[in-house]
XYZ file of C-alpha atoms in Angstrom:
61
model
C -0.020 0.111 0.016
C 0.993 3.483 -0.726
C 0.809 6.687 1.351
C 1.410 10.152 1.415
C 1.021 12.948 3.974
C 1.982 16.790 4.299
C 4.073 18.399 6.974
C 2.469 21.493 7.791
C 1.848 24.219 10.270
C -1.794 25.838 10.812
C -2.051 28.827 8.468
C 1.531 28.445 6.982
C 0.279 25.782 4.660
C 2.379 22.564 3.647
C 6.245 22.911 4.006
C 6.436 19.476 2.515
C 5.157 15.871 1.241
C 6.350 12.101 2.536
C 5.534 9.491 0.223
C 5.768 5.761 1.360
C 5.000 2.505 0.717
C 4.168 -0.374 3.134
C 3.963 -4.354 2.738
C 2.114 -5.295 5.828
C 2.519 -8.960 5.813
C 6.126 -8.466 5.481
C 6.332 -5.791 8.186
C 8.635 -3.988 5.925
C 8.211 0.260 4.874
C 9.945 2.077 2.098
C 10.364 5.742 2.253
C 9.988 6.865 -1.500
C 10.407 10.358 -1.191
C 10.803 13.409 1.275
C 10.564 16.590 -0.472
C 10.377 20.253 1.157
C 11.058 23.568 -0.390
C 14.596 24.904 -0.168
C 13.929 27.283 2.557
C 12.466 24.903 4.537
C 15.512 22.315 3.987
C 17.693 21.803 6.877
C 15.292 22.551 9.441
C 14.452 18.813 11.210
C 11.177 18.432 9.105
C 12.871 15.317 7.421
C 13.212 13.997 11.216
C 9.804 15.141 12.236
C 8.592 13.102 8.893
C 10.291 9.853 9.819
C 9.020 9.943 13.442
C 5.540 10.689 12.011
C 6.027 7.391 9.906
C 7.192 5.526 13.072
C 3.966 6.797 14.911
C 1.935 5.531 12.352
C 3.396 2.228 11.799
C 5.089 1.112 15.105
C 5.730 -2.242 13.875
C 7.567 -1.627 10.451
C 11.318 -1.950 9.736
């Protein structure tokens, strides 16, 4: 299954998007793409995105 979500903050809109795929029978997740505008890169949003994935799917590797 493929999923996508945005990293956003209130009225500021979306800072970036995350696309990933999981195989539930295998228990494996694949991060397809994390994309942020250049002005929002190196601000910790990539780490925030990975933590969100771990929260949504805690049993995946």
